[in-house]
Amino acid sequence: MDRIEDGIPFRILNIVDNFTHECLAAHPERLITGEKVSQVLTCILRTRACPQSIRVDNGSEFYSRAMDSWAYVHKVALAFIRPGKPRENEFVESFNGRMRDELLKTELFFRLQDAREKLSRWVTRFGRISR
């Protein structure tokens, strides 16, 4: 989570491939809903094969009807990490920390579109986690 220069908060949906360790999406929105997550995942499926499962945290956007429906239609199992166990999602947690340190703590975002552009440039340059 971060804030636009005027103080309005926004969240970032980060999707990291556990096999390749690359960021497939870093999508900022004022509110991340299950509908938004399913839209972003559908966009990813235009260029990537559909996974058998997706590991997710316990955010309400992942427990939504929209995500349940998306997973059912695409035959994808949603694997929820246990509450309070971020190590079960270590690559995403590592990526989130790196993004926070290298981008979010150093940049000022003037509007949501500015955040999208800066996130896109950062992901293009640094969006792969070292193994």
mmCIF file of N, CA and C in Angstrom:
data_model
loop_
_atom_site.group_PDB
_atom_site.id
_atom_site.type_symbol
_atom_site.label_atom_id
_atom_site.label_comp_id
_atom_site.label_asym_id
_atom_site.label_seq_id
_atom_site.Cartn_x
_atom_site.Cartn_y
_atom_site.Cartn_z
ATOM 1 N N MET A 1 0.844 -1.181 0.000
ATOM 2 C CA MET A 1 0.000 0.000 0.000
ATOM 3 C C MET A 1 0.885 1.238 0.000
ATOM 4 N N ASP A 2 0.433 2.285 -0.664
ATOM 5 C CA ASP A 2 1.122 3.570 -0.673
ATOM 6 C C ASP A 2 0.071 4.667 -0.796
ATOM 7 N N ARG A 3 0.525 5.886 -0.972
ATOM 8 C CA ARG A 3 -0.388 7.016 -1.091
ATOM 9 C C ARG A 3 0.003 7.890 -2.278
ATOM 10 N N ILE A 4 -1.027 8.439 -2.914
ATOM 11 C CA ILE A 4 -0.829 9.469 -3.924
ATOM 12 C C ILE A 4 -0.386 10.730 -3.180
ATOM 13 N N GLU A 5 0.259 11.654 -3.848
ATOM 14 C CA GLU A 5 0.781 12.873 -3.243
ATOM 15 C C GLU A 5 -0.273 13.624 -2.437
ATOM 16 N N ASP A 6 -1.532 13.556 -2.838
ATOM 17 C CA ASP A 6 -2.600 14.258 -2.110
ATOM 18 C C ASP A 6 -3.100 13.482 -0.890
ATOM 19 N N GLY A 7 -2.458 12.339 -0.583
ATOM 20 C CA GLY A 7 -2.788 11.575 0.615
ATOM 21 C C GLY A 7 -3.758 10.430 0.408
ATOM 22 N N ILE A 8 -4.318 10.294 -0.781
ATOM 23 C CA ILE A 8 -5.270 9.223 -1.042
ATOM 24 C C ILE A 8 -4.510 7.897 -1.177
ATOM 25 N N PRO A 9 -4.901 6.883 -0.397
ATOM 26 C CA PRO A 9 -4.178 5.605 -0.444
ATOM 27 C C PRO A 9 -4.527 4.785 -1.688
ATOM 28 N N PHE A 10 -3.589 3.942 -2.071
ATOM 29 C CA PHE A 10 -3.844 2.948 -3.104
ATOM 30 C C PHE A 10 -3.109 1.668 -2.735
ATOM 31 N N ARG A 11 -3.579 0.572 -3.280
ATOM 32 C CA ARG A 11 -2.969 -0.731 -3.050
ATOM 33 C C ARG A 11 -2.396 -1.241 -4.360
ATOM 34 N N ILE A 12 -1.491 -2.192 -4.273
ATOM 35 C CA ILE A 12 -0.875 -2.768 -5.463
ATOM 36 C C ILE A 12 -1.099 -4.276 -5.444
ATOM 37 N N LEU A 13 -1.664 -4.768 -6.524
ATOM 38 C CA LEU A 13 -1.820 -6.207 -6.710
ATOM 39 C C LEU A 13 -0.567 -6.703 -7.419
ATOM 40 N N ASN A 14 0.263 -7.455 -6.720
ATOM 41 C CA ASN A 14 1.451 -8.050 -7.316
ATOM 42 C C ASN A 14 1.195 -9.530 -7.562
ATOM 43 N N ILE A 15 1.481 -9.969 -8.771
ATOM 44 C CA ILE A 15 1.359 -11.379 -9.132
ATOM 45 C C ILE A 15 2.732 -11.843 -9.595
ATOM 46 N N VAL A 16 3.287 -12.811 -8.869
ATOM 47 C CA VAL A 16 4.632 -13.311 -9.142
ATOM 48 C C VAL A 16 4.550 -14.796 -9.465
ATOM 49 N N ASP A 17 5.201 -15.196 -10.545
ATOM 50 C CA ASP A 17 5.266 -16.597 -10.952
ATOM 51 C C ASP A 17 6.254 -17.321 -10.044
ATOM 52 N N ASN A 18 5.787 -18.323 -9.305
ATOM 53 C CA ASN A 18 6.659 -19.055 -8.382
ATOM 54 C C ASN A 18 7.731 -19.867 -9.091
ATOM 55 N N PHE A 19 7.503 -20.217 -10.357
ATOM 56 C CA PHE A 19 8.488 -21.022 -11.089
ATOM 57 C C PHE A 19 9.583 -20.143 -11.691
ATOM 58 N N THR A 20 9.201 -19.092 -12.408
ATOM 59 C CA THR A 20 10.187 -18.229 -13.060
ATOM 60 C C THR A 20 10.656 -17.093 -12.161
ATOM 61 N N HIS A 21 9.915 -16.831 -11.100
ATOM 62 C CA HIS A 21 10.189 -15.749 -10.153
ATOM 63 C C HIS A 21 10.080 -14.375 -10.790
ATOM 64 N N GLU A 22 9.295 -14.244 -11.839
ATOM 65 C CA GLU A 22 9.110 -12.947 -12.471
ATOM 66 C C GLU A 22 7.752 -12.369 -12.104
ATOM 67 N N CYS A 23 7.703 -11.057 -12.099
ATOM 68 C CA CYS A 23 6.459 -10.361 -11.804
ATOM 69 C C CYS A 23 5.605 -10.355 -13.062
ATOM 70 N N LEU A 24 4.419 -10.929 -12.979
ATOM 71 C CA LEU A 24 3.499 -10.962 -14.116
ATOM 72 C C LEU A 24 2.551 -9.772 -14.106
ATOM 73 N N ALA A 25 2.359 -9.172 -12.941
ATOM 74 C CA ALA A 25 1.511 -7.981 -12.830
ATOM 75 C C ALA A 25 1.861 -7.231 -11.558
ATOM 76 N N ALA A 26 1.850 -5.920 -11.658
ATOM 77 C CA ALA A 26 1.958 -5.016 -10.516
ATOM 78 C C ALA A 26 0.931 -3.929 -10.806
ATOM 79 N N HIS A 27 -0.261 -4.130 -10.292
ATOM 80 C CA HIS A 27 -1.399 -3.297 -10.690
ATOM 81 C C HIS A 27 -1.893 -2.458 -9.514
ATOM 82 N N PRO A 28 -1.717 -1.126 -9.581
ATOM 83 C CA PRO A 28 -2.213 -0.265 -8.502
ATOM 84 C C PRO A 28 -3.667 0.150 -8.729
ATOM 85 N N GLU A 29 -4.424 0.153 -7.666
ATOM 86 C CA GLU A 29 -5.821 0.614 -7.675
ATOM 87 C C GLU A 29 -6.132 1.187 -6.296
ATOM 88 N N ARG A 30 -7.096 2.064 -6.252
ATOM 89 C CA ARG A 30 -7.535 2.584 -4.950
ATOM 90 C C ARG A 30 -8.143 1.467 -4.115
ATOM 91 N N LEU A 31 -8.836 0.561 -4.770
ATOM 92 C CA LEU A 31 -9.439 -0.576 -4.095
ATOM 93 C C LEU A 31 -9.222 -1.816 -4.963
ATOM 94 N N ILE A 32 -8.673 -2.867 -4.389
ATOM 95 C CA ILE A 32 -8.467 -4.122 -5.119
ATOM 96 C C ILE A 32 -9.612 -5.063 -4.734
ATOM 97 N N THR A 33 -10.420 -5.402 -5.706
ATOM 98 C CA THR A 33 -11.561 -6.302 -5.485
ATOM 99 C C THR A 33 -11.291 -7.637 -6.168
ATOM 100 N N GLY A 34 -12.118 -8.602 -5.864
ATOM 101 C CA GLY A 34 -12.028 -9.890 -6.542
ATOM 102 C C GLY A 34 -12.249 -9.747 -8.039
ATOM 103 N N GLU A 35 -13.135 -8.831 -8.420
ATOM 104 C CA GLU A 35 -13.374 -8.582 -9.843
ATOM 105 C C GLU A 35 -12.114 -8.071 -10.517
ATOM 106 N N LYS A 36 -11.400 -7.152 -9.854
ATOM 107 C CA LYS A 36 -10.174 -6.597 -10.418
ATOM 108 C C LYS A 36 -9.096 -7.679 -10.510
ATOM 109 N N VAL A 37 -8.969 -8.499 -9.483
ATOM 110 C CA VAL A 37 -7.977 -9.579 -9.519
ATOM 111 C C VAL A 37 -8.281 -10.523 -10.678
ATOM 112 N N SER A 38 -9.533 -10.892 -10.841
ATOM 113 C CA SER A 38 -9.891 -11.815 -11.922
ATOM 114 C C SER A 38 -9.643 -11.179 -13.290
ATOM 115 N N GLN A 39 -9.855 -9.872 -13.431
ATOM 116 C CA GLN A 39 -9.559 -9.191 -14.692
ATOM 117 C C GLN A 39 -8.064 -9.218 -14.999
ATOM 118 N N VAL A 40 -7.253 -8.938 -13.992
ATOM 119 C CA VAL A 40 -5.799 -8.946 -14.189
ATOM 120 C C VAL A 40 -5.320 -10.351 -14.538
ATOM 121 N N LEU A 41 -5.840 -11.351 -13.846
ATOM 122 C CA LEU A 41 -5.453 -12.734 -14.146
ATOM 123 C C LEU A 41 -5.871 -13.134 -15.560
ATOM 124 N N THR A 42 -7.045 -12.713 -15.984
ATOM 125 C CA THR A 42 -7.498 -13.010 -17.340
ATOM 126 C C THR A 42 -6.583 -12.367 -18.373
ATOM 127 N N CYS A 43 -6.129 -11.164 -18.110
ATOM 128 C CA CYS A 43 -5.167 -10.514 -19.020
ATOM 129 C C CYS A 43 -3.860 -11.298 -19.101
ATOM 130 N N ILE A 44 -3.405 -11.813 -17.970
ATOM 131 C CA ILE A 44 -2.171 -12.604 -17.965
ATOM 132 C C ILE A 44 -2.338 -13.855 -18.818
ATOM 133 N N LEU A 45 -3.529 -14.452 -18.776
ATOM 134 C CA LEU A 45 -3.774 -15.689 -19.528
ATOM 135 C C LEU A 45 -3.756 -15.484 -21.041
ATOM 136 N N ARG A 46 -3.751 -14.252 -21.486
ATOM 137 C CA ARG A 46 -3.627 -13.993 -22.925
ATOM 138 C C ARG A 46 -2.242 -14.341 -23.446
ATOM 139 N N THR A 47 -1.251 -14.308 -22.557
ATOM 140 C CA THR A 47 0.131 -14.577 -22.984
ATOM 141 C C THR A 47 0.784 -15.734 -22.236
ATOM 142 N N ARG A 48 0.107 -16.258 -21.242
ATOM 143 C CA ARG A 48 0.656 -17.341 -20.409
ATOM 144 C C ARG A 48 -0.314 -18.497 -20.328
ATOM 145 N N ALA A 49 0.239 -19.669 -20.090
ATOM 146 C CA ALA A 49 -0.608 -20.841 -19.861
ATOM 147 C C ALA A 49 -1.306 -20.700 -18.510
ATOM 148 N N CYS A 50 -2.462 -21.272 -18.408
ATOM 149 C CA CYS A 50 -3.228 -21.232 -17.170
ATOM 150 C C CYS A 50 -2.573 -22.165 -16.137
ATOM 151 N N PRO A 51 -2.315 -21.684 -14.940
ATOM 152 C CA PRO A 51 -1.713 -22.546 -13.917
ATOM 153 C C PRO A 51 -2.738 -23.512 -13.334
ATOM 154 N N GLN A 52 -2.251 -24.567 -12.694
ATOM 155 C CA GLN A 52 -3.146 -25.493 -12.002
ATOM 156 C C GLN A 52 -3.609 -24.916 -10.678
ATOM 157 N N SER A 53 -2.739 -24.114 -10.048
ATOM 158 C CA SER A 53 -3.105 -23.492 -8.776
ATOM 159 C C SER A 53 -2.431 -22.136 -8.653
ATOM 160 N N ILE A 54 -3.013 -21.323 -7.797
ATOM 161 C CA ILE A 54 -2.456 -20.011 -7.486
ATOM 162 C C ILE A 54 -2.408 -19.893 -5.967
ATOM 163 N N ARG A 55 -1.237 -19.567 -5.441
ATOM 164 C CA ARG A 55 -1.093 -19.367 -3.998
ATOM 165 C C ARG A 55 -1.433 -17.916 -3.694
ATOM 166 N N VAL A 56 -2.351 -17.707 -2.768
ATOM 167 C CA VAL A 56 -2.822 -16.361 -2.428
ATOM 168 C C VAL A 56 -2.815 -16.177 -0.915
ATOM 169 N N ASP A 57 -2.799 -14.903 -0.506
ATOM 170 C CA ASP A 57 -2.912 -14.638 0.924
ATOM 171 C C ASP A 57 -4.390 -14.617 1.302
ATOM 172 N N ASN A 58 -4.695 -14.134 2.471
ATOM 173 C CA ASN A 58 -6.061 -14.221 2.983
ATOM 174 C C ASN A 58 -6.855 -12.930 2.833
ATOM 175 N N GLY A 59 -6.492 -12.115 1.846
ATOM 176 C CA GLY A 59 -7.232 -10.884 1.595
ATOM 177 C C GLY A 59 -8.644 -11.170 1.106
ATOM 178 N N SER A 60 -9.551 -10.267 1.430
ATOM 179 C CA SER A 60 -10.954 -10.465 1.054
ATOM 180 C C SER A 60 -11.137 -10.547 -0.455
ATOM 181 N N GLU A 61 -10.241 -9.921 -1.225
ATOM 182 C CA GLU A 61 -10.354 -9.991 -2.681
ATOM 183 C C GLU A 61 -10.177 -11.416 -3.204
ATOM 184 N N PHE A 62 -9.461 -12.253 -2.463
ATOM 185 C CA PHE A 62 -9.241 -13.631 -2.888
ATOM 186 C C PHE A 62 -10.338 -14.575 -2.395
ATOM 187 N N TYR A 63 -11.069 -14.163 -1.356
ATOM 188 C CA TYR A 63 -12.183 -14.959 -0.840
ATOM 189 C C TYR A 63 -13.515 -14.551 -1.473
ATOM 190 N N SER A 64 -13.465 -13.796 -2.537
ATOM 191 C CA SER A 64 -14.672 -13.243 -3.139
ATOM 192 C C SER A 64 -15.358 -14.229 -4.086
ATOM 193 N N ARG A 65 -16.601 -13.944 -4.373
ATOM 194 C CA ARG A 65 -17.351 -14.746 -5.360
ATOM 195 C C ARG A 65 -16.708 -14.636 -6.733
ATOM 196 N N ALA A 66 -16.227 -13.441 -7.053
ATOM 197 C CA ALA A 66 -15.604 -13.233 -8.370
ATOM 198 C C ALA A 66 -14.392 -14.145 -8.542
ATOM 199 N N MET A 67 -13.565 -14.252 -7.516
ATOM 200 C CA MET A 67 -12.384 -15.121 -7.613
ATOM 201 C C MET A 67 -12.774 -16.591 -7.595
ATOM 202 N N ASP A 68 -13.762 -16.922 -6.795
ATOM 203 C CA ASP A 68 -14.237 -18.307 -6.767
ATOM 204 C C ASP A 68 -14.755 -18.711 -8.144
ATOM 205 N N SER A 69 -15.513 -17.833 -8.762
ATOM 206 C CA SER A 69 -16.050 -18.088 -10.094
ATOM 207 C C SER A 69 -14.930 -18.180 -11.125
ATOM 208 N N TRP A 70 -13.975 -17.241 -11.073
ATOM 209 C CA TRP A 70 -12.851 -17.252 -12.013
ATOM 210 C C TRP A 70 -12.075 -18.558 -11.903
ATOM 211 N N ALA A 71 -11.781 -18.954 -10.682
ATOM 212 C CA ALA A 71 -11.021 -20.188 -10.459
ATOM 213 C C ALA A 71 -11.789 -21.403 -10.972
ATOM 214 N N TYR A 72 -13.092 -21.431 -10.753
ATOM 215 C CA TYR A 72 -13.913 -22.549 -11.221
ATOM 216 C C TYR A 72 -13.915 -22.621 -12.747
ATOM 217 N N VAL A 73 -14.152 -21.498 -13.393
ATOM 218 C CA VAL A 73 -14.207 -21.452 -14.859
ATOM 219 C C VAL A 73 -12.872 -21.873 -15.477
ATOM 220 N N HIS A 74 -11.761 -21.445 -14.869
ATOM 221 C CA HIS A 74 -10.433 -21.736 -15.420
ATOM 222 C C HIS A 74 -9.800 -23.005 -14.839
ATOM 223 N N LYS A 75 -10.544 -23.693 -13.965
ATOM 224 C CA LYS A 75 -10.070 -24.934 -13.340
ATOM 225 C C LYS A 75 -8.729 -24.724 -12.613
ATOM 226 N N VAL A 76 -8.690 -23.646 -11.832
ATOM 227 C CA VAL A 76 -7.509 -23.281 -11.061
ATOM 228 C C VAL A 76 -7.835 -23.408 -9.572
ATOM 229 N N ALA A 77 -7.001 -24.112 -8.844
ATOM 230 C CA ALA A 77 -7.174 -24.222 -7.392
ATOM 231 C C ALA A 77 -6.574 -22.981 -6.728
ATOM 232 N N LEU A 78 -7.318 -22.394 -5.808
ATOM 233 C CA LEU A 78 -6.791 -21.292 -5.012
ATOM 234 C C LEU A 78 -6.207 -21.880 -3.733
ATOM 235 N N ALA A 79 -4.903 -21.751 -3.577
ATOM 236 C CA ALA A 79 -4.201 -22.293 -2.410
ATOM 237 C C ALA A 79 -3.929 -21.141 -1.448
ATOM 238 N N PHE A 80 -4.708 -21.069 -0.389
ATOM 239 C CA PHE A 80 -4.571 -19.987 0.584
ATOM 240 C C PHE A 80 -3.448 -20.302 1.563
ATOM 241 N N ILE A 81 -2.578 -19.310 1.816
ATOM 242 C CA ILE A 81 -1.569 -19.507 2.843
ATOM 243 C C ILE A 81 -2.264 -19.431 4.197
ATOM 244 N N ARG A 82 -1.630 -20.013 5.205
ATOM 245 C CA ARG A 82 -2.206 -19.953 6.549
ATOM 246 C C ARG A 82 -2.060 -18.536 7.100
ATOM 247 N N PRO A 83 -3.065 -18.046 7.808
ATOM 248 C CA PRO A 83 -2.975 -16.701 8.385
ATOM 249 C C PRO A 83 -1.719 -16.563 9.254
ATOM 250 N N GLY A 84 -1.025 -15.448 9.082
ATOM 251 C CA GLY A 84 0.172 -15.190 9.868
ATOM 252 C C GLY A 84 1.395 -15.977 9.428
ATOM 253 N N LYS A 85 1.354 -16.584 8.247
ATOM 254 C CA LYS A 85 2.479 -17.391 7.753
ATOM 255 C C LYS A 85 2.960 -16.861 6.396
ATOM 256 N N PRO A 86 3.495 -15.642 6.344
ATOM 257 C CA PRO A 86 3.926 -15.078 5.064
ATOM 258 C C PRO A 86 5.043 -15.868 4.393
ATOM 259 N N ARG A 87 5.764 -16.687 5.147
ATOM 260 C CA ARG A 87 6.825 -17.503 4.536
ATOM 261 C C ARG A 87 6.278 -18.527 3.558
ATOM 262 N N GLU A 88 4.987 -18.815 3.656
ATOM 263 C CA GLU A 88 4.368 -19.737 2.706
ATOM 264 C C GLU A 88 4.200 -19.084 1.330
ATOM 265 N N ASN A 89 4.435 -17.799 1.263
ATOM 266 C CA ASN A 89 4.357 -17.053 0.006
ATOM 267 C C ASN A 89 5.645 -16.236 -0.140
ATOM 268 N N GLU A 90 6.771 -16.885 0.090
ATOM 269 C CA GLU A 90 8.043 -16.194 0.245
ATOM 270 C C GLU A 90 8.483 -15.376 -0.956
ATOM 271 N N PHE A 91 8.250 -15.846 -2.163
ATOM 272 C CA PHE A 91 8.710 -15.092 -3.325
ATOM 273 C C PHE A 91 7.939 -13.789 -3.480
ATOM 274 N N VAL A 92 6.641 -13.827 -3.254
ATOM 275 C CA VAL A 92 5.845 -12.606 -3.342
ATOM 276 C C VAL A 92 6.221 -11.659 -2.204
ATOM 277 N N GLU A 93 6.397 -12.187 -1.006
ATOM 278 C CA GLU A 93 6.785 -11.344 0.124
ATOM 279 C C GLU A 93 8.146 -10.693 -0.128
ATOM 280 N N SER A 94 9.084 -11.445 -0.680
ATOM 281 C CA SER A 94 10.393 -10.902 -1.020
ATOM 282 C C SER A 94 10.259 -9.810 -2.076
ATOM 283 N N PHE A 95 9.458 -10.083 -3.082
ATOM 284 C CA PHE A 95 9.234 -9.106 -4.140
ATOM 285 C C PHE A 95 8.589 -7.845 -3.576
ATOM 286 N N ASN A 96 7.571 -8.003 -2.723
ATOM 287 C CA ASN A 96 6.893 -6.852 -2.125
ATOM 288 C C ASN A 96 7.870 -5.992 -1.318
ATOM 289 N N GLY A 97 8.741 -6.635 -0.550
ATOM 290 C CA GLY A 97 9.726 -5.903 0.238
ATOM 291 C C GLY A 97 10.700 -5.142 -0.636
ATOM 292 N N ARG A 98 11.136 -5.787 -1.685
ATOM 293 C CA ARG A 98 12.067 -5.128 -2.611
ATOM 294 C C ARG A 98 11.391 -3.942 -3.290
ATOM 295 N N MET A 99 10.143 -4.116 -3.726
ATOM 296 C CA MET A 99 9.409 -3.017 -4.349
ATOM 297 C C MET A 99 9.247 -1.863 -3.369
ATOM 298 N N ARG A 100 8.916 -2.192 -2.135
ATOM 299 C CA ARG A 100 8.738 -1.153 -1.115
ATOM 300 C C ARG A 100 10.045 -0.370 -0.925
ATOM 301 N N ASP A 101 11.174 -1.092 -0.771
ATOM 302 C CA ASP A 101 12.455 -0.440 -0.515
ATOM 303 C C ASP A 101 12.986 0.333 -1.715
ATOM 304 N N GLU A 102 12.870 -0.228 -2.906
ATOM 305 C CA GLU A 102 13.502 0.361 -4.082
ATOM 306 C C GLU A 102 12.609 1.342 -4.839
ATOM 307 N N LEU A 103 11.302 1.262 -4.654
ATOM 308 C CA LEU A 103 10.407 2.130 -5.416
ATOM 309 C C LEU A 103 9.482 2.951 -4.520
ATOM 310 N N LEU A 104 8.694 2.286 -3.714
ATOM 311 C CA LEU A 104 7.659 2.997 -2.962
ATOM 312 C C LEU A 104 8.232 3.990 -1.952
ATOM 313 N N LYS A 105 9.366 3.657 -1.344
ATOM 314 C CA LYS A 105 9.973 4.569 -0.367
ATOM 315 C C LYS A 105 10.757 5.700 -1.024
ATOM 316 N N THR A 106 10.996 5.588 -2.328
ATOM 317 C CA THR A 106 11.834 6.582 -2.993
ATOM 318 C C THR A 106 11.090 7.469 -3.977
ATOM 319 N N GLU A 107 9.887 7.090 -4.360
ATOM 320 C CA GLU A 107 9.139 7.842 -5.379
ATOM 321 C C GLU A 107 7.932 8.543 -4.776
ATOM 322 N N LEU A 108 7.590 9.647 -5.365
ATOM 323 C CA LEU A 108 6.359 10.366 -5.046
ATOM 324 C C LEU A 108 5.416 10.136 -6.217
ATOM 325 N N PHE A 109 4.181 9.757 -5.926
ATOM 326 C CA PHE A 109 3.192 9.485 -6.963
ATOM 327 C C PHE A 109 2.169 10.622 -6.967
ATOM 328 N N PHE A 110 1.999 11.251 -8.122
ATOM 329 C CA PHE A 110 1.126 12.417 -8.218
ATOM 330 C C PHE A 110 -0.320 12.072 -8.538
ATOM 331 N N ARG A 111 -0.528 10.936 -9.147
ATOM 332 C CA ARG A 111 -1.874 10.431 -9.434
ATOM 333 C C ARG A 111 -1.742 8.930 -9.669
ATOM 334 N N LEU A 112 -2.845 8.251 -9.760
ATOM 335 C CA LEU A 112 -2.809 6.797 -9.943
ATOM 336 C C LEU A 112 -2.117 6.420 -11.254
ATOM 337 N N GLN A 113 -2.363 7.167 -12.312
ATOM 338 C CA GLN A 113 -1.711 6.874 -13.590
ATOM 339 C C GLN A 113 -0.191 7.019 -13.475
ATOM 340 N N ASP A 114 0.277 7.987 -12.716
ATOM 341 C CA ASP A 114 1.709 8.161 -12.475
ATOM 342 C C ASP A 114 2.269 6.928 -11.758
ATOM 343 N N ALA A 115 1.529 6.416 -10.787
ATOM 344 C CA ALA A 115 1.953 5.194 -10.088
ATOM 345 C C ALA A 115 2.018 4.020 -11.058
ATOM 346 N N ARG A 116 1.038 3.896 -11.941
ATOM 347 C CA ARG A 116 1.040 2.810 -12.933
ATOM 348 C C ARG A 116 2.280 2.879 -13.816
ATOM 349 N N GLU A 117 2.603 4.069 -14.281
ATOM 350 C CA GLU A 117 3.761 4.241 -15.163
ATOM 351 C C GLU A 117 5.069 3.929 -14.445
ATOM 352 N N LYS A 118 5.223 4.423 -13.230
ATOM 353 C CA LYS A 118 6.454 4.182 -12.476
ATOM 354 C C LYS A 118 6.583 2.708 -12.089
ATOM 355 N N LEU A 119 5.472 2.078 -11.706
ATOM 356 C CA LEU A 119 5.493 0.644 -11.405
ATOM 357 C C LEU A 119 5.871 -0.165 -12.640
ATOM 358 N N SER A 120 5.306 0.183 -13.770
ATOM 359 C CA SER A 120 5.598 -0.535 -15.009
ATOM 360 C C SER A 120 7.080 -0.447 -15.356
ATOM 361 N N ARG A 121 7.646 0.752 -15.269
ATOM 362 C CA ARG A 121 9.088 0.910 -15.557
ATOM 363 C C ARG A 121 9.930 0.102 -14.579
ATOM 364 N N TRP A 122 9.574 0.145 -13.292
ATOM 365 C CA TRP A 122 10.354 -0.577 -12.286
ATOM 366 C C TRP A 122 10.271 -2.089 -12.521
ATOM 367 N N VAL A 123 9.074 -2.594 -12.802
ATOM 368 C CA VAL A 123 8.896 -4.029 -13.030
ATOM 369 C C VAL A 123 9.660 -4.468 -14.279
ATOM 370 N N THR A 124 9.624 -3.664 -15.336
ATOM 371 C CA THR A 124 10.371 -4.003 -16.551
ATOM 372 C C THR A 124 11.862 -4.120 -16.256
ATOM 373 N N ARG A 125 12.344 -3.259 -15.401
ATOM 374 C CA ARG A 125 13.783 -3.247 -15.094
ATOM 375 C C ARG A 125 14.187 -4.238 -13.998
ATOM 376 N N PHE A 126 13.362 -4.383 -12.963
ATOM 377 C CA PHE A 126 13.750 -5.165 -11.782
ATOM 378 C C PHE A 126 12.759 -6.261 -11.409
ATOM 379 N N GLY A 127 11.832 -6.612 -12.277
ATOM 380 C CA GLY A 127 10.726 -7.495 -11.920
ATOM 381 C C GLY A 127 11.026 -8.977 -11.872
ATOM 382 N N ARG A 128 12.235 -9.333 -11.576
ATOM 383 C CA ARG A 128 12.585 -10.739 -11.436
ATOM 384 C C ARG A 128 13.330 -10.921 -10.116
ATOM 385 N N ILE A 129 12.962 -11.925 -9.366
ATOM 386 C CA ILE A 129 13.560 -12.177 -8.047
ATOM 387 C C ILE A 129 14.741 -13.117 -8.224
ATOM 388 N N SER A 130 15.862 -12.768 -7.629
ATOM 389 C CA SER A 130 17.018 -13.654 -7.686
ATOM 390 C C SER A 130 16.721 -14.955 -6.958
ATOM 391 N N ARG A 131 17.233 -16.033 -7.497
ATOM 392 C CA ARG A 131 17.015 -17.334 -6.850
ATOM 393 C C ARG A 131 18.057 -17.622 -5.821
#
